[in-house]
Coordinates of C-alpha atoms in Angstrom, one line a residue:
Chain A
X1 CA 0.0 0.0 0.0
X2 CA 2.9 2.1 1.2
X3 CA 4.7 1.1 -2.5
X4 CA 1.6 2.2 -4.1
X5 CA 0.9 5.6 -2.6
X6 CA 4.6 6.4 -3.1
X7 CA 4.0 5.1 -7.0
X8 CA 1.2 7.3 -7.2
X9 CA 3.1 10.5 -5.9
X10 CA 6.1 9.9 -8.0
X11 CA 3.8 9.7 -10.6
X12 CA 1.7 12.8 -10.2
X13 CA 5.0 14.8 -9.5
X14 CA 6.4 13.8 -13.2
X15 CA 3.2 14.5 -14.9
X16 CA 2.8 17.8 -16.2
X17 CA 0.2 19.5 -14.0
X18 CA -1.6 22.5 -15.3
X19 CA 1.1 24.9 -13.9
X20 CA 3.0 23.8 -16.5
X21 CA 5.6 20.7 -16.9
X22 CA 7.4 19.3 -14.5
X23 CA 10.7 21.9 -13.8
X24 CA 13.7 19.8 -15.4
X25 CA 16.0 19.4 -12.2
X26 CA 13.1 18.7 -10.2
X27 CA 12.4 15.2 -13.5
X28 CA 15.8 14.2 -13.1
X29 CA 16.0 14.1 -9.3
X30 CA 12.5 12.3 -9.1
X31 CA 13.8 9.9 -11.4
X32 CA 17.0 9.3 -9.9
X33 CA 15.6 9.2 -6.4
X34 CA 13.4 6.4 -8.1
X35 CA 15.4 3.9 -9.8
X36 CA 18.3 3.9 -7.1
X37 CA 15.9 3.4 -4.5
X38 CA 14.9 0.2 -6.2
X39 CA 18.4 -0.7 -7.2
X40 CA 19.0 -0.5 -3.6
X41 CA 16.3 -2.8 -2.3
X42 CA 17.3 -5.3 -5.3
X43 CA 19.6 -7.9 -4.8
X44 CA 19.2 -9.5 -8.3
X45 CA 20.0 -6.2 -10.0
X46 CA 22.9 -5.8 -7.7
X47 CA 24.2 -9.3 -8.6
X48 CA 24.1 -8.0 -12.0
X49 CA 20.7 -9.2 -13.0
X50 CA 20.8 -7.9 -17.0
X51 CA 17.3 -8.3 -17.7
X52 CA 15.5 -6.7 -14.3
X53 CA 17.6 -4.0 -14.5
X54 CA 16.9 -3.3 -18.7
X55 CA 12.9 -3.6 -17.6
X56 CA 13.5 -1.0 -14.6
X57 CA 15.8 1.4 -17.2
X58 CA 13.1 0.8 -20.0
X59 CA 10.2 1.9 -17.3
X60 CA 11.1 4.3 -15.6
X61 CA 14.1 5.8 -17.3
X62 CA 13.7 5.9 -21.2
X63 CA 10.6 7.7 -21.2
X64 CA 12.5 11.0 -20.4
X65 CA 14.9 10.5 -22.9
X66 CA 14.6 12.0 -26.1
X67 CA 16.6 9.2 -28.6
X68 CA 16.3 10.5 -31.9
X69 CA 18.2 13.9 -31.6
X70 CA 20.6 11.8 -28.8
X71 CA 21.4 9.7 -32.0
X72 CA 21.8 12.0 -34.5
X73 CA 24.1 14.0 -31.9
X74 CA 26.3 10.5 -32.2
X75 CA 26.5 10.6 -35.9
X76 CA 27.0 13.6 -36.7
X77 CA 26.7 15.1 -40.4
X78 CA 26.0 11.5 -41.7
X79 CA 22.9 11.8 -40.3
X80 CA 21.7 14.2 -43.7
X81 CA 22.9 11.4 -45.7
X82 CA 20.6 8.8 -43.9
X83 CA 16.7 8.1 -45.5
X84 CA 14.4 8.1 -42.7
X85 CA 14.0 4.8 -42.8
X86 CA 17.7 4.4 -42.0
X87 CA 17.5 6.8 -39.2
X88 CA 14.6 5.0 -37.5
X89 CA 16.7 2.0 -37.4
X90 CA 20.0 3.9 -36.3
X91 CA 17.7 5.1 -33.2
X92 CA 16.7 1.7 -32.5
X93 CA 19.8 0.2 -32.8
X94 CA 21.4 3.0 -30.7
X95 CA 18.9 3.0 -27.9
X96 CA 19.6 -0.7 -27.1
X97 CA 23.3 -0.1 -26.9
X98 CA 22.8 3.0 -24.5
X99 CA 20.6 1.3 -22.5
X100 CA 22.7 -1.8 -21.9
X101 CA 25.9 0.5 -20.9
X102 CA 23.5 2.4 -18.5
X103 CA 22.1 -0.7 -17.3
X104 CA 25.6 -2.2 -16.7
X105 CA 26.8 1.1 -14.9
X106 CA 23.2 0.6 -12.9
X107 CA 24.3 -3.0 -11.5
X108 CA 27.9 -0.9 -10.5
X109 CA 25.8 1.1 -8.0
X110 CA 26.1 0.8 -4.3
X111 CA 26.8 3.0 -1.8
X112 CA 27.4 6.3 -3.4
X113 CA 25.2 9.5 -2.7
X114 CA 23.9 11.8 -5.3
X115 CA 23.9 15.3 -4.9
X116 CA 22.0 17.5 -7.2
X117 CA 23.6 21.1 -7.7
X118 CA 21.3 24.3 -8.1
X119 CA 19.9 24.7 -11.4
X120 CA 21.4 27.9 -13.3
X121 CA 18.8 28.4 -15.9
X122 CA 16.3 31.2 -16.8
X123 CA 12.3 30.1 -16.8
X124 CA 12.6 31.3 -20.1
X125 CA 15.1 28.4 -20.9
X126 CA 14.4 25.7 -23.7
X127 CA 17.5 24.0 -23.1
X128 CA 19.2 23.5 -19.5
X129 CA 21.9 21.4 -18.1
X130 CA 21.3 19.8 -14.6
X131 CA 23.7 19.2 -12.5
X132 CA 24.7 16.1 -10.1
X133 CA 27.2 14.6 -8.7
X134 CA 27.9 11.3 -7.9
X135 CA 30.0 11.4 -4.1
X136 CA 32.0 8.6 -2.6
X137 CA 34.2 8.4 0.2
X138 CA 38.2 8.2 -0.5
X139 CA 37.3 9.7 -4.5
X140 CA 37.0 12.5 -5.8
X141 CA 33.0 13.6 -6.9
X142 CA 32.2 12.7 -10.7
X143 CA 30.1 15.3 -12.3
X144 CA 26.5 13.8 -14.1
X145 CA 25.0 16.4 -16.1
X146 CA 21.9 15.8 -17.9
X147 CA 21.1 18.3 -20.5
X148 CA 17.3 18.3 -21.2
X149 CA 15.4 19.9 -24.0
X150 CA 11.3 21.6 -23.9
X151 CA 9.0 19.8 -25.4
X152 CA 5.3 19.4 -25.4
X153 CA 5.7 16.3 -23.9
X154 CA 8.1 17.4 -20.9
X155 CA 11.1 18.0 -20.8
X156 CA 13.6 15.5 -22.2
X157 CA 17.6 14.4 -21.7
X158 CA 19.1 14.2 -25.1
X159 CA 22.5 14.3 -23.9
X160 CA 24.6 12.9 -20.8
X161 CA 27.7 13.9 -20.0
X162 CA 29.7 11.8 -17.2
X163 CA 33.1 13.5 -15.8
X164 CA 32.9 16.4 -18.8
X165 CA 32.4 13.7 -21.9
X166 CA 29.5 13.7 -23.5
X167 CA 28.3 10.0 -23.5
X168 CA 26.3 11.0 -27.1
X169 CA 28.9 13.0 -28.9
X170 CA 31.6 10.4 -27.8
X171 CA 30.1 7.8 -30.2
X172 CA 30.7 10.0 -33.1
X173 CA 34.4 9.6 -34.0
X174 CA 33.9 5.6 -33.8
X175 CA 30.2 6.4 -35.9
X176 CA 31.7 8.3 -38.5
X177 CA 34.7 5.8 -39.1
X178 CA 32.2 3.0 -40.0
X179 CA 30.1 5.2 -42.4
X180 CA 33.4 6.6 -44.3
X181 CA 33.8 2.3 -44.4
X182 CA 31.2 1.0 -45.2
X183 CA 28.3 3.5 -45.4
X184 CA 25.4 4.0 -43.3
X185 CA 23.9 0.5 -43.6
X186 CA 27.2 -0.7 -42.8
X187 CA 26.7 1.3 -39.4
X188 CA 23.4 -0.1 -39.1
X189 CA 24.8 -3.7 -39.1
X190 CA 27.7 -3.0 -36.5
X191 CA 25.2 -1.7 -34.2
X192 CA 22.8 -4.7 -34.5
X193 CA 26.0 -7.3 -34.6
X194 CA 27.1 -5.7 -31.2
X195 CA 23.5 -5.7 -29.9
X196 CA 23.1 -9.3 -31.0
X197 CA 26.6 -10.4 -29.1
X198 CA 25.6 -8.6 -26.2
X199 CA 22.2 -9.6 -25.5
X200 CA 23.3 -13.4 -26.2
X201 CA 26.5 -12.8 -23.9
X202 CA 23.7 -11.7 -21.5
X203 CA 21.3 -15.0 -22.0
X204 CA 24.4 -17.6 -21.1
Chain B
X1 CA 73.2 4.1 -15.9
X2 CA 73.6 0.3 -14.7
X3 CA 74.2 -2.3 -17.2
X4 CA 70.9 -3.9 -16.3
X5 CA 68.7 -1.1 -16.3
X6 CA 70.5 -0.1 -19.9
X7 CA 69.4 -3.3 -21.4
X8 CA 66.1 -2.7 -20.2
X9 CA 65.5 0.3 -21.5
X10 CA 67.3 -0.8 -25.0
X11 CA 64.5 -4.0 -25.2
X12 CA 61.6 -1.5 -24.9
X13 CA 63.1 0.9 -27.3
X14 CA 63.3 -2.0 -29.5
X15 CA 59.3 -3.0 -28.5
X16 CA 58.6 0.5 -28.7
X17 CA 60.6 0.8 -32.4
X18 CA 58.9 -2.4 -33.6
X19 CA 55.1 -0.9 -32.7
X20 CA 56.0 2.2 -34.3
X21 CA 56.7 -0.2 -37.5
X22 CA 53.7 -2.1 -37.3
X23 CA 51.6 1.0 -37.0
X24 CA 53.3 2.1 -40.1
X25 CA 51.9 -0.8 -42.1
X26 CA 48.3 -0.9 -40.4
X27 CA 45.6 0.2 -43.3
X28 CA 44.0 2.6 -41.5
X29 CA 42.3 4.9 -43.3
X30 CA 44.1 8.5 -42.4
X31 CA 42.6 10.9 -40.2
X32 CA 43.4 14.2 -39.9
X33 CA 42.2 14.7 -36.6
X34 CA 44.5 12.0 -35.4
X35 CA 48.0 12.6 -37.8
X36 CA 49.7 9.4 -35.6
X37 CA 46.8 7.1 -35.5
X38 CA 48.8 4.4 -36.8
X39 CA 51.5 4.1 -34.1
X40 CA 48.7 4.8 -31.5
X41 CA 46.9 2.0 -32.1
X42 CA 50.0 -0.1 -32.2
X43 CA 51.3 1.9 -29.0
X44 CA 47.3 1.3 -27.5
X45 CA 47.1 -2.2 -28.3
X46 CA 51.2 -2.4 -26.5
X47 CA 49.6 -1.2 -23.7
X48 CA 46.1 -2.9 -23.7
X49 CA 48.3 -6.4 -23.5
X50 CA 50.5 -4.6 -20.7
X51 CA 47.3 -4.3 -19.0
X52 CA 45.9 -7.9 -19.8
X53 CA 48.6 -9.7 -18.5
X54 CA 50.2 -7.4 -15.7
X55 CA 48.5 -4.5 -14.5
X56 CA 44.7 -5.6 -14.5
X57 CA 45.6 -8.9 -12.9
X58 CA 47.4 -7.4 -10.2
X59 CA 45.0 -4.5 -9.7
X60 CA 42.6 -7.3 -9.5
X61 CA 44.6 -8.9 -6.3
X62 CA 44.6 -6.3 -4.4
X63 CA 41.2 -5.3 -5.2
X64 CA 40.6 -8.6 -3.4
X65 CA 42.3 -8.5 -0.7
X66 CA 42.1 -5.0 0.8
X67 CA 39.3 -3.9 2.8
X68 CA 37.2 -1.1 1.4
X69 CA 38.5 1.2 4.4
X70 CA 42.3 0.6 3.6
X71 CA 41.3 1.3 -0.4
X72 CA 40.4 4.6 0.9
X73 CA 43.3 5.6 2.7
X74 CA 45.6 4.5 -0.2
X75 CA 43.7 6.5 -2.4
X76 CA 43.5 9.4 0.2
X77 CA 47.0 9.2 0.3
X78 CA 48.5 9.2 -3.1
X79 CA 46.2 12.2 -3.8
X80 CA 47.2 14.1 -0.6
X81 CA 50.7 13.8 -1.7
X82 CA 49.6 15.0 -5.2
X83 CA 48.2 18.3 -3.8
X84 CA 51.2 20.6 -3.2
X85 CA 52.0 20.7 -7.5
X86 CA 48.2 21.3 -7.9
X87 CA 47.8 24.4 -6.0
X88 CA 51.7 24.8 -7.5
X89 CA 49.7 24.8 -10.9
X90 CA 46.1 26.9 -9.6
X91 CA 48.8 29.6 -9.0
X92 CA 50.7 29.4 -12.2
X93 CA 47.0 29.8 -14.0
X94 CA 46.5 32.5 -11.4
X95 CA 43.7 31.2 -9.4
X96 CA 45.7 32.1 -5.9
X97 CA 42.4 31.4 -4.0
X98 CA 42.6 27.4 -5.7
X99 CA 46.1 27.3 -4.3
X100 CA 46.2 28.2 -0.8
X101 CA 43.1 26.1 -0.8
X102 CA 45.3 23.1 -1.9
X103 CA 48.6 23.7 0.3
X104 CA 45.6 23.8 3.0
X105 CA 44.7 20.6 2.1
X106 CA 47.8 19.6 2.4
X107 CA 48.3 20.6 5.8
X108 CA 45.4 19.7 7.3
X109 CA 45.5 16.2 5.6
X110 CA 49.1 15.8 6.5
X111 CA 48.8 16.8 10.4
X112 CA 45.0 16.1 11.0
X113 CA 44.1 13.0 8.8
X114 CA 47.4 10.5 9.8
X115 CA 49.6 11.4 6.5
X116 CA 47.0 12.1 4.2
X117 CA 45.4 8.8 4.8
X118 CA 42.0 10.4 5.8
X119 CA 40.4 13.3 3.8
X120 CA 39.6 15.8 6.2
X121 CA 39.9 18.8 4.4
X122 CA 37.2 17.7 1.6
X123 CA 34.3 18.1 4.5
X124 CA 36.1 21.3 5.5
X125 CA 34.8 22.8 2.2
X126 CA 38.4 22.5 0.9
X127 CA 37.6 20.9 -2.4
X128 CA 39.9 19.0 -4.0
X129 CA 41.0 20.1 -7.3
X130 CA 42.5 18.5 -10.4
X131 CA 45.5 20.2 -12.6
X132 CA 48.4 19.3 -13.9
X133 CA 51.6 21.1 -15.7
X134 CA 49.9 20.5 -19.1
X135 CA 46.9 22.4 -18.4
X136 CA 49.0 25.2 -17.0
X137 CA 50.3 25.9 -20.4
X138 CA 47.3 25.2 -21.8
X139 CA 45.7 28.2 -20.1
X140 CA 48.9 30.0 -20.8
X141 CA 47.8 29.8 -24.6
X142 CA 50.0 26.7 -25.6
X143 CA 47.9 24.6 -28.1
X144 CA 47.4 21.0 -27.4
X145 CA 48.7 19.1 -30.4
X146 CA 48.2 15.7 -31.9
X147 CA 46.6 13.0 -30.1
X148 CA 49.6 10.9 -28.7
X149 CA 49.7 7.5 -26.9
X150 CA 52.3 6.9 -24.7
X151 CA 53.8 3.5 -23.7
X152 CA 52.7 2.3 -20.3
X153 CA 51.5 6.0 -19.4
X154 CA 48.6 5.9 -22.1
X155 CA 46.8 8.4 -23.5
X156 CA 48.4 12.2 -24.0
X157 CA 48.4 15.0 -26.2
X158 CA 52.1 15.7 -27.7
X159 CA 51.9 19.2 -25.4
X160 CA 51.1 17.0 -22.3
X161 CA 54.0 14.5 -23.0
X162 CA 56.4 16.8 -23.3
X163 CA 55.8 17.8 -19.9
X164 CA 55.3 14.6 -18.4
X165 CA 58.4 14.3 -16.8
X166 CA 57.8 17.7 -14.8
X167 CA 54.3 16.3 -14.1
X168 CA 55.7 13.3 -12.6
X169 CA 58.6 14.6 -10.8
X170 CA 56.3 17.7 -8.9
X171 CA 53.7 14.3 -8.3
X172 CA 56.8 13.1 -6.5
X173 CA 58.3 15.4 -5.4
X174 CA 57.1 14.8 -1.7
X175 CA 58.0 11.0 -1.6
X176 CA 60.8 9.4 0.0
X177 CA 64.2 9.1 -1.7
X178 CA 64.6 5.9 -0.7
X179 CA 64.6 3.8 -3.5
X180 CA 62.8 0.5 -3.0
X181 CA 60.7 2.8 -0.7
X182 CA 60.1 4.7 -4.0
X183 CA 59.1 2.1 -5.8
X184 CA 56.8 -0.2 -4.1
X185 CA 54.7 3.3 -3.3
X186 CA 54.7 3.8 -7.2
X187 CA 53.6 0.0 -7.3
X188 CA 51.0 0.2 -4.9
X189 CA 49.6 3.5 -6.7
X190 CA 49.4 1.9 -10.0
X191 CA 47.6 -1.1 -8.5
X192 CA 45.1 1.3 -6.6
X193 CA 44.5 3.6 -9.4
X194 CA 43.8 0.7 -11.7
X195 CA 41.6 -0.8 -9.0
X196 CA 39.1 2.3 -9.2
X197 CA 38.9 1.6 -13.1
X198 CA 37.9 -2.0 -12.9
X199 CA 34.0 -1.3 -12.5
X200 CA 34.4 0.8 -15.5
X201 CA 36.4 -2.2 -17.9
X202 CA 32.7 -4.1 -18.4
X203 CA 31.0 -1.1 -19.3
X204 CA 33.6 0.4 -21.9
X205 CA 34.0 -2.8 -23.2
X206 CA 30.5 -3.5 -24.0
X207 CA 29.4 0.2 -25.1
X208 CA 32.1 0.4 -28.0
X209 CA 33.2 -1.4 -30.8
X210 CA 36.3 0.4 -31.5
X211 CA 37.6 0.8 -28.1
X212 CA 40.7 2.9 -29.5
X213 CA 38.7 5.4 -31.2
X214 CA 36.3 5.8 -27.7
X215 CA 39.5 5.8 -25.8
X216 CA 40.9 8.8 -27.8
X217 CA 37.7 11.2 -27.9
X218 CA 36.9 10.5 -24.1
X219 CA 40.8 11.4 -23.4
X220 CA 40.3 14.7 -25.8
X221 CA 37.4 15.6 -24.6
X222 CA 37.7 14.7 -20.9
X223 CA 41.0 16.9 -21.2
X224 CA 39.4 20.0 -22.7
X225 CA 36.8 19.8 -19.8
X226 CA 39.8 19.9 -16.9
X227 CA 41.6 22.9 -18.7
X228 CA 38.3 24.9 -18.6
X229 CA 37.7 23.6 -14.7
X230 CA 34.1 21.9 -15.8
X231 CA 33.0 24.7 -17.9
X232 CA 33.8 23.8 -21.6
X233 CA 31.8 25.7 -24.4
X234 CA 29.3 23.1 -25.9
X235 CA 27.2 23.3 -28.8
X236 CA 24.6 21.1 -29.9
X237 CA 24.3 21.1 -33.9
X238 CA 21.2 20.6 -35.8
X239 CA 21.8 17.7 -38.2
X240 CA 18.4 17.4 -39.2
X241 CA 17.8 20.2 -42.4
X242 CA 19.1 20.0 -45.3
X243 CA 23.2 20.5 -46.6
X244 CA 23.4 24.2 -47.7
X245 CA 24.3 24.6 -51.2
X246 CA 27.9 25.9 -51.5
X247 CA 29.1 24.1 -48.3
X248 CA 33.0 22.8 -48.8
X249 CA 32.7 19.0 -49.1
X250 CA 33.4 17.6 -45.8
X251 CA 36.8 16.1 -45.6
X252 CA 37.9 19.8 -46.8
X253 CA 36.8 21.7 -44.0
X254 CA 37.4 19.0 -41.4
X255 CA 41.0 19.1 -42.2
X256 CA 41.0 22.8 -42.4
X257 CA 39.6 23.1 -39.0
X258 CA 41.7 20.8 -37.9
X259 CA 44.8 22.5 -39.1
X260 CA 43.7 25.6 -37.9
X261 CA 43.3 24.7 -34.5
X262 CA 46.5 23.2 -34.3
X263 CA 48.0 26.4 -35.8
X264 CA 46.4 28.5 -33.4
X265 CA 48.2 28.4 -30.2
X266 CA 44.9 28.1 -27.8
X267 CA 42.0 26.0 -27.5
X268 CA 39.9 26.2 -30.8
X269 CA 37.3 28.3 -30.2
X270 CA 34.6 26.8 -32.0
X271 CA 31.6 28.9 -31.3
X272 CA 32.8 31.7 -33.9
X273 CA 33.4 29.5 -36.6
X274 CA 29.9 27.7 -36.3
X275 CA 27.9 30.5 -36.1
X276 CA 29.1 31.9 -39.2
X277 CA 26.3 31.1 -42.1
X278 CA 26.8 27.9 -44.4
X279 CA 29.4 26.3 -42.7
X280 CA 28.8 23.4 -40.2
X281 CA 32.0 22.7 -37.7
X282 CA 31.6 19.0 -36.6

């Protein structure tokens, strides 16, 4: 009962409300506050439980994210070149990749605190950056900032950047290689390949 | 120079030489953002087997056996020792505030927190910082140039190389002078530092599949993020409309861009050139 009343709260605070949509660092910290409180309680995802922990990213996390523009961030100019067709698939394939690496780093998680830094944005804003970061004793804090775009539908992440490298932009010296070798279909296939090894790495 | 030590340093000149020939003969197609991408890839995968057969499965040993606690002290006390060149370097980019703030580090973490092993002055609002020799001269207008992979050291930039040795030596400056001392401390810091990473192994692994390329643009850009203390100018292209008519064809103005920011003895300031109509910087 507890579980659900929380549920319902969580959800009423993402919603947009009539006052407008949910304020951007106020989305992130709900959400984070979220999914590490059920990583927490989770042994199985702790143990490195693949497929609990893609359901809870898929849930909870992927909704706020805005993949298309995150992907054509990580290709870069090749993404003129692509039919839409081609960049439907390149989203796909991408989105699977990202959200097994954030899934991994999700099963990494134990005992760290996460502190969100004030938000240094005008209301005005379309685009803002919030910032956290992640604290553990005997290291030094790593900086997680989200940077989130307006949209009618909320406001979504399109970009992540962990310790000052963008997780989205890093992808597009490796992207752009495989398109100068074997065009965008050929980048198409690497993804899927990869996505294909690492999903049956995951089953054994 | 002792005999022994002189044949070890000729056999890794001569591991060293034969990467640089391998890397020579590797088909890679050329980029102009990365001139030496053929020995660096030899040089990284030199390293990577380092790493495979020494320094991962030590770091894994003692990963093992210490106690969580004890990994923090270690780690507490390699960076205490560490913060007398950084505030040495916060003053040299003039930021006098950063630097007493590190000496003060120092001190407190020397007399307060047993030899640096606890971090007091982090919850005394003493932050601790992160700079080097090779963002000095960055901030001092020296430009970065190529991307350059180092053996056993890893990942530089040719300006960052070049002062390595001065990095290393103010690192050190602190340590004893004895020499076995010396080097099992330099042991035991390799094996921690590689410790911290091991979480990360699965995960860069797995997201990549061109772990050199990754490697190279997280080192970049990671870098360019220290030099401008957490606040590097970003821009987020539009990718989506159409190509302009009358736009250079792409491998042209990559390489120009490229050129010109190595010419140009400070970070490329990219914001100018993208705003200017019909041209996209990538």
């Amino acid at each position: 009962m507890k579980k659900f009343v929380l549920a319902c709260c969580f959800l009423f605070s993402v919603l947009p409300v009539s006052a407008g949509l949910t304020p951007p660092d106020q989305l992130v910290r709900s959400v984070t506050d979220e999914v590490l409180g059920i990583v927490r309680q989770d042994p199985d995802i702790q143990h490195g439980n693949a497929d609990k922990v893609i359901t809870l990213v898929e849930e909870k996390v992927l909704p706020h994210f805005d993949f298309r523009r995150m992907t054509m961030l990580a290709v870069g100019r090749d993404w003129r070149d692509a039919s839409p067709a081609q960049q439907t698939r390149l989203t796909d394939a991408f989105r699977t990749l990202l959200v097994r690496t954030y899934s991994n780093a999700l099963t990494q998680y134990r005992d760290q605190t996460i502190a969100f830094l004030p938000l240094r944005a005008a209301p005005t804003d379309t685009t803002v950056q919030v910032r956290t970061e992640v604290r553990q004793p005997g290291a030094q804090p790593i900086a997680i900032d989200y940077v989130l775009e307006r949209t009618d539908a909320g406001w979504k992440v399109f970009d992540v950047i962990v310790a000052g490298v963008s997780l989205v932009t890093n992808y597009r010296g490796t992207f752009s290689q495989e398109v100068r070798r074997s065009g965008i279909d050929g980048l198409i296939a690497t993804l899927e390949r990869r996505n294909n090894e690492l999903a049956g790495k995951a089953a054994r | 120079m002792s005999p022994r030590k002189s044949i070890l340093l000729r056999r890794i000149a001569v591991v060293v030489c034969g990467a640089i020939l391998v890397g020579g003969c590797a088909s890679t197609p050329r980029n102009p953002d990365d001139p030496l991408e053929g020995y660096n890839r030899a040089m990284f995968a030199f390293n990577e087997n380092l790493d495979k057969v020494l320094v991962k499965p030590v770091a894994q040993v003692y990963d093992a056996v210490t106690p969580k606690p004890v990994q923090t002290g270690v780690g507490n006390f390699f960076s205490n020792l560490a913060d007398p060149w950084i505030g040495l370097n916060n003053l040299l980019q003039g930021k006098p505030a950063e630097a007493l703030s590190d000496w003060m580090r120092f001190m407190v973490n020397s007399v307060f927190g047993i030899f640096g092993l606890l971090d007091i002055a982090s919850e005394a609002k003493l932050p601790k910082h992160d700079e080097d020799f090779g963002q000095t001269l960055a901030v001092w207008g020296v430009g970065e140039g190529a991307y350059f992979v180092l053996p056993f050291f890893g990942p530089r930039t040719v300006r960052d190389a070049a002062v390595l040795p001065l990095d290393l030596a103010g690192d050190e400056g602190w340590r004893p002078t004895h020499v076995p001392t010396r080097n099992s401390l330099r042991a035991l810091d390799i094996a921690h530092t590689r410790a911290t990473l091991l979480g990360a192994d699965r995960a860069l692994e797995e997201s990549t599949f061109d772990k050199y390329i990754y490697v190279r643009d997280f080192y970049l850009q990671q870098r360019r993020y220290k030099i401008h203390d957490g606040n590097p100018p970003v821009e987020y292209e539009d990718f989506n409309g159409a190509v302009l008519p009358g736009q250079a064809p792409r491998w042209a103005d990559v390489a120009a861009v490229a050129a010109v920011a190595r010419l140009e003895l400070v970070e490329p300031v990219v914001a100018a050139v993208h705003k200017s109509p019909g041209f996209e910087y990538e």
